mmCIF file of C-alpha atoms in Angstrom:
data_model
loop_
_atom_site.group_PDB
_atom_site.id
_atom_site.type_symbol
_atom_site.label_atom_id
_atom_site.label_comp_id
_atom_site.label_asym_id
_atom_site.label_seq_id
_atom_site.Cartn_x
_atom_site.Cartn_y
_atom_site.Cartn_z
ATOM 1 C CA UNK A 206 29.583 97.915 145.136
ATOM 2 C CA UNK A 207 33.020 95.793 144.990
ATOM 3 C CA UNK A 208 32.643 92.417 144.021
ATOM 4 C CA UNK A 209 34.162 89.856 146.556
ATOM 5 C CA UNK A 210 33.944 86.088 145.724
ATOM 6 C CA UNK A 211 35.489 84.299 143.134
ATOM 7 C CA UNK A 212 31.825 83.360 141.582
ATOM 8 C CA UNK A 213 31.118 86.816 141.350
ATOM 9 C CA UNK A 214 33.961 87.650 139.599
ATOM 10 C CA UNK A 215 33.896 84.630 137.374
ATOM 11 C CA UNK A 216 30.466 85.814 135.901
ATOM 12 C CA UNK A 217 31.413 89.149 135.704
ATOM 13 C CA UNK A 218 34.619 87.550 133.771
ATOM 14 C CA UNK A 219 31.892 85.690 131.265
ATOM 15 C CA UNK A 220 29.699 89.067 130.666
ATOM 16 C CA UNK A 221 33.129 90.552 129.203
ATOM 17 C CA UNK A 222 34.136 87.860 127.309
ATOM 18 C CA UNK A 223 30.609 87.262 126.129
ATOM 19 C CA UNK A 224 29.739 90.708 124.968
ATOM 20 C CA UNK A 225 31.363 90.363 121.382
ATOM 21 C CA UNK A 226 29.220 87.260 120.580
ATOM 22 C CA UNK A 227 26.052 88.407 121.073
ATOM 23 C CA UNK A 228 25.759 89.744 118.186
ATOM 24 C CA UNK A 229 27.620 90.900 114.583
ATOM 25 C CA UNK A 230 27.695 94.442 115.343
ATOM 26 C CA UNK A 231 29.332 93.571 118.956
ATOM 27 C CA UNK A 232 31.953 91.563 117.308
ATOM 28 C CA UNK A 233 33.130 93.939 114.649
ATOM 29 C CA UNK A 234 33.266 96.469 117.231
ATOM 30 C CA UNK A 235 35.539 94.485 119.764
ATOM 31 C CA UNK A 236 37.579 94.615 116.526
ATOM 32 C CA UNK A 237 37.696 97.785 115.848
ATOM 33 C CA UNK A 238 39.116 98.509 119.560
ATOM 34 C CA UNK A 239 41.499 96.052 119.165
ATOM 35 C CA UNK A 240 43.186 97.386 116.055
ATOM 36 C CA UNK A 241 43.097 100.371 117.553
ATOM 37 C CA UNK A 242 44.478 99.336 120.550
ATOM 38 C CA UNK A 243 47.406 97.744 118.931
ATOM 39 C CA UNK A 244 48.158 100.799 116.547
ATOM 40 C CA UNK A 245 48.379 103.064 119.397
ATOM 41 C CA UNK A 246 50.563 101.171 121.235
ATOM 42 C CA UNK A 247 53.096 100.605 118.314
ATOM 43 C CA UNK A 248 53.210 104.491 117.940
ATOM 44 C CA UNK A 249 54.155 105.241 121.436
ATOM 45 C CA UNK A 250 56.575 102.380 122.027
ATOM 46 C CA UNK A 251 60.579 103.534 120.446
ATOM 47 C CA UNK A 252 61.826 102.082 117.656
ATOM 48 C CA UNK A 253 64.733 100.012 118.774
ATOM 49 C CA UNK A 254 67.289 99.282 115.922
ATOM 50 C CA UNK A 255 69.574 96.280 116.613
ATOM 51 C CA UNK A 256 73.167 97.210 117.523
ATOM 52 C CA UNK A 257 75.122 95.444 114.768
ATOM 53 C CA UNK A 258 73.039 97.210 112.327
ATOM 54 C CA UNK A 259 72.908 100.784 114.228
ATOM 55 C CA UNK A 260 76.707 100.848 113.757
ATOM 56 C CA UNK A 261 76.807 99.837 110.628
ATOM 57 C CA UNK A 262 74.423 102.913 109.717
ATOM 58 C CA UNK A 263 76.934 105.222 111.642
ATOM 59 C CA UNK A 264 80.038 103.930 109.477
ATOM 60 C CA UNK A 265 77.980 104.770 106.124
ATOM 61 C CA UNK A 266 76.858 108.127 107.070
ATOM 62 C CA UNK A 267 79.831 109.146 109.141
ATOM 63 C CA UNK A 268 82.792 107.526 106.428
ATOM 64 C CA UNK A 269 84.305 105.781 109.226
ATOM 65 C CA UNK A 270 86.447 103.158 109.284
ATOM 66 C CA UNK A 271 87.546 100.552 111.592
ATOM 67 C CA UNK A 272 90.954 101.370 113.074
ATOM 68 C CA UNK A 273 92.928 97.832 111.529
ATOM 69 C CA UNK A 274 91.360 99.690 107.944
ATOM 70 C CA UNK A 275 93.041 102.675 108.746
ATOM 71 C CA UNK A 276 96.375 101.138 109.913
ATOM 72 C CA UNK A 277 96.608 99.419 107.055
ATOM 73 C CA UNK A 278 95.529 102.057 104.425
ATOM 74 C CA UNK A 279 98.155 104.043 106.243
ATOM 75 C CA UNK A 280 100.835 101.501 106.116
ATOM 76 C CA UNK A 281 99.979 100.929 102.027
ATOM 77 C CA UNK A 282 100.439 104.253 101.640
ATOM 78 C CA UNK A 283 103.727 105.023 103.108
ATOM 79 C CA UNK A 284 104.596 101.685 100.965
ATOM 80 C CA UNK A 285 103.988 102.831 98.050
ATOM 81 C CA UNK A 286 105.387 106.311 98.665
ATOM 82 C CA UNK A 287 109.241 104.802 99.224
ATOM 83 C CA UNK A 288 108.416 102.893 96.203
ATOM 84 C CA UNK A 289 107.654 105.959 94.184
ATOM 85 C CA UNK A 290 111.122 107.894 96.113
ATOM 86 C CA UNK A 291 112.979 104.861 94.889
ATOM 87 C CA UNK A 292 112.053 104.792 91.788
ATOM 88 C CA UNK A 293 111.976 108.443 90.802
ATOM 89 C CA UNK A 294 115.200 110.190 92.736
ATOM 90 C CA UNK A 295 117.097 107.889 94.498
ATOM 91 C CA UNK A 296 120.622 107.045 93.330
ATOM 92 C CA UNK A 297 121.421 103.290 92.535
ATOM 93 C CA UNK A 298 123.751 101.222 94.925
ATOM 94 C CA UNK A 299 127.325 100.639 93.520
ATOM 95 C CA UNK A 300 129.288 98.204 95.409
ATOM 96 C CA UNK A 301 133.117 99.178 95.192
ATOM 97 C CA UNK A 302 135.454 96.185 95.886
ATOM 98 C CA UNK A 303 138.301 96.672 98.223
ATOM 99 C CA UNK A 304 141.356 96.818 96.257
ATOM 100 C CA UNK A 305 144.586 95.683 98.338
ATOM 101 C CA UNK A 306 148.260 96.942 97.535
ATOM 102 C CA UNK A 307 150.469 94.814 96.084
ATOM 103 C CA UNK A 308 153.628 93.670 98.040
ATOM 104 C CA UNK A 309 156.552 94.759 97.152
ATOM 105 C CA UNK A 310 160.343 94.557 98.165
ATOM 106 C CA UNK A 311 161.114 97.189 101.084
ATOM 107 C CA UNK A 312 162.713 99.984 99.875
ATOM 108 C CA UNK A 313 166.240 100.486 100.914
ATOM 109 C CA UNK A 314 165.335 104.375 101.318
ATOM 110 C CA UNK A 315 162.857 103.836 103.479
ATOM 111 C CA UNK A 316 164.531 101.552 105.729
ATOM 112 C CA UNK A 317 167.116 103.861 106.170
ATOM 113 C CA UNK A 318 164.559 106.255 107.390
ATOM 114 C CA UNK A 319 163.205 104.032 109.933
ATOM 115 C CA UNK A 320 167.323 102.653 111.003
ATOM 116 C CA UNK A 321 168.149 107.193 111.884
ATOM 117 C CA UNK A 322 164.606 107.310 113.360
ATOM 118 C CA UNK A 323 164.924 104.893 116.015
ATOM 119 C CA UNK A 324 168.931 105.534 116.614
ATOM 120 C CA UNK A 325 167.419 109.353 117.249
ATOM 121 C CA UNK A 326 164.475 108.510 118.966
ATOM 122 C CA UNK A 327 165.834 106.148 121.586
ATOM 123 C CA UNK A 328 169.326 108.358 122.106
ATOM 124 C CA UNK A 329 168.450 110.587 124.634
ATOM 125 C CA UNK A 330 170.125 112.106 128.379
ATOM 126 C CA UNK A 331 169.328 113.770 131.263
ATOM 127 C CA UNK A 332 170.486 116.594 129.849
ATOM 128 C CA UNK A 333 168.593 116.430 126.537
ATOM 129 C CA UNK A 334 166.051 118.681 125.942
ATOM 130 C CA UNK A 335 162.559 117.807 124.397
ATOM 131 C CA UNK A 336 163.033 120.007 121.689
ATOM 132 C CA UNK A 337 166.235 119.001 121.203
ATOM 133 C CA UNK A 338 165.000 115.431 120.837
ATOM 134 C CA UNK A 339 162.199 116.865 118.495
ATOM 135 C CA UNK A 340 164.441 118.727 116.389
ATOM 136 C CA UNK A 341 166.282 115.300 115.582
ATOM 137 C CA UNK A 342 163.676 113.226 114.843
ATOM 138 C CA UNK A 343 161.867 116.156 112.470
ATOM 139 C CA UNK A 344 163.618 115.385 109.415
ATOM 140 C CA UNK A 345 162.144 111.595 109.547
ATOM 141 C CA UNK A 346 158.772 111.838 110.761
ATOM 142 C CA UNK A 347 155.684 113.344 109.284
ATOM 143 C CA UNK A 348 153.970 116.476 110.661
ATOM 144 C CA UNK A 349 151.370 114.819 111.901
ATOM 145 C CA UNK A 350 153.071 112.356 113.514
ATOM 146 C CA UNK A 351 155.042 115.065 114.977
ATOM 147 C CA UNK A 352 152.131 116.571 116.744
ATOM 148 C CA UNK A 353 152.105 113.668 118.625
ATOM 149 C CA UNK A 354 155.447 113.133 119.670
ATOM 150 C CA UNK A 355 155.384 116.781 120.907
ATOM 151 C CA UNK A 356 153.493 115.489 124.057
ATOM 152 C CA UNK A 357 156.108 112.906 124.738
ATOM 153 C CA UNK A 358 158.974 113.214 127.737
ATOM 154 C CA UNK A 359 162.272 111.919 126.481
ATOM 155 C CA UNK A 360 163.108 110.300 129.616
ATOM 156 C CA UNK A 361 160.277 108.315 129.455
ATOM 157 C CA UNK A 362 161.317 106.624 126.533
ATOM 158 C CA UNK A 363 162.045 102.717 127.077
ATOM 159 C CA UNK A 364 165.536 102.385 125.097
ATOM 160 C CA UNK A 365 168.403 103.656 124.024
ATOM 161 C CA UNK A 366 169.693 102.287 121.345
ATOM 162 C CA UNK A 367 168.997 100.241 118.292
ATOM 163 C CA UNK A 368 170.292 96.413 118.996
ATOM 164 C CA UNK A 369 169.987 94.843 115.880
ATOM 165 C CA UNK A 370 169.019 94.622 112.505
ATOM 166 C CA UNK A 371 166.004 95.827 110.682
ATOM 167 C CA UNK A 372 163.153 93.129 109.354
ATOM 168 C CA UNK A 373 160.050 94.557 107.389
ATOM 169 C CA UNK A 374 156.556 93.028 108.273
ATOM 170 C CA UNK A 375 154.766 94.266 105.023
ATOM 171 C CA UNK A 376 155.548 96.018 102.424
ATOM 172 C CA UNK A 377 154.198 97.841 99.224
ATOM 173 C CA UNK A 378 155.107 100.409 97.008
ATOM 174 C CA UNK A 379 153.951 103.438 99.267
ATOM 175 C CA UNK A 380 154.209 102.231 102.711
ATOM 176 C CA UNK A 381 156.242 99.849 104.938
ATOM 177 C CA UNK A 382 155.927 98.201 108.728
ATOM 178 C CA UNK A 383 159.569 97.401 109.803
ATOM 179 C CA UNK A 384 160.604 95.690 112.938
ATOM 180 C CA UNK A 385 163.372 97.539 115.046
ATOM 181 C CA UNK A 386 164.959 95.772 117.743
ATOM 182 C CA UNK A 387 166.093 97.821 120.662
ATOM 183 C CA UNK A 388 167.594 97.673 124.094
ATOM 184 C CA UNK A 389 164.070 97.920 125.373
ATOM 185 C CA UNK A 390 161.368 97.253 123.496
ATOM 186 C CA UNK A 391 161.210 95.841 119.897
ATOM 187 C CA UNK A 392 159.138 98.390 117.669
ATOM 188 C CA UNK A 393 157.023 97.673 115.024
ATOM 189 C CA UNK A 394 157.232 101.348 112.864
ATOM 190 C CA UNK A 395 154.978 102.269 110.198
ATOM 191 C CA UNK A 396 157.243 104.593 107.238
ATOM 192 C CA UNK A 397 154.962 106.033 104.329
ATOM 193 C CA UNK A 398 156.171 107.596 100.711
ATOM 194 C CA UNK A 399 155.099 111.468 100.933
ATOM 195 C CA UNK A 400 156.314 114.497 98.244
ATOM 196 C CA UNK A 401 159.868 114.519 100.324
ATOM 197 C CA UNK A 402 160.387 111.216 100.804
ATOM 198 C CA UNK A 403 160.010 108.386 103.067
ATOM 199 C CA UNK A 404 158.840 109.590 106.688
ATOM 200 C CA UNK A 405 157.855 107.529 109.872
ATOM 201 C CA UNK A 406 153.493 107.913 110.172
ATOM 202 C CA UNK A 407 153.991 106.058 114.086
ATOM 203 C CA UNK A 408 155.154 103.115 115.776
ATOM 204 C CA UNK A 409 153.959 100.653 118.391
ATOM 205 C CA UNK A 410 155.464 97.773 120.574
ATOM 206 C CA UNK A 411 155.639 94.243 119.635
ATOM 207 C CA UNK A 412 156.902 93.229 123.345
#
């Protein structure tokens, strides 16, 4: 039969809690229970590990490391391997001045070169031919140079005649720049030592 009021429950309460000090035997059973109790409940809970020390377990077993560790084992090691290629095959750095030609006094050759190069390259009709004009200016102008001129109309060119005399701008032993005034244009052409002689390399206009 349920009990219903509290003063019924109460002494049922103090029959309980009375039991284990009635006597010895009572007590060291109530003892018993309870270790037993306690044990069984410790075997069926988990057993939680704490985080911090969880993944520190998984780094030990597993060899992992922490990405920033690997970065910067990586980056030592590339380091150390241009070190090594630097010090075992490549070639040293050499720094090789610039060495500038000496001036020099224009060569009277090679201004006559430049003086028949402009007469021929600014004399010119409607009636003259582009290879005619090439043909003249071949024997002062270098085959590269010629190349270029190829592409040129003569009746495009600004003068025709040279107006004046010749100044040089530079000069060394191998190459000049010499200023040719003309009924156009003044030119500023560049006439370079080769195996036959002094030939014109190009020109281009000062006004």
């Amino acid at each position: 039969m349920p009990i219903r009021t509290h003063r019924g429950r109460a002494a049922v309460y103090r029959r309980l809690w009375g039991w284990p000090l009635r006597s010895p035997k009572h007590l060291i059973l109530a003892l018993v229970l309870l270790v037993a109790l306690v044990s069984t409940v410790g075997l069926l809970l988990p057993e939680v590990t704490p985080a911090g020390s969880a993944a520190r377990t998984d780094r030990e077993s597993t060899g992992y490391a922490p990405e920033s560790e690997e970065r910067d084992s990586v980056a030592g090691g590339g380091q150390d391997t241009r070190e090594r290629d630097e010090l075992d095959g490549a070639p040293p750095t050499i720094s090789v001045p610039t060495v500038t030609p000496e001036s020099a006094p224009p060569t009277p050759a090679g201004m006559d070169v430049v003086r028949s190069w402009v007469s021929n390259w600014s004399r010119h009709s409607p009636d003259t031919t582009r290879q005619r004009w090439l043909d003249r200016l071949r024997p002062y102008t270098t085959p590269e140079f010629m190349g270029v001129l190829e592409s040129v109309e003569p009746a495009n060119v600004p003068a025709t005649e040279l107006t004046g005399e010749l100044s040089a701008e530079s000069s060394t032993e191998s190459s000049m720049r010499v200023l040719a005034p003309t009924d156009g244009p003044t030119l500023r052409v560049h006439v370079v030592r080769t195996e036959q002689g002094w030939r014109v390399a190009g020109y281009d206009r000062v006004d």
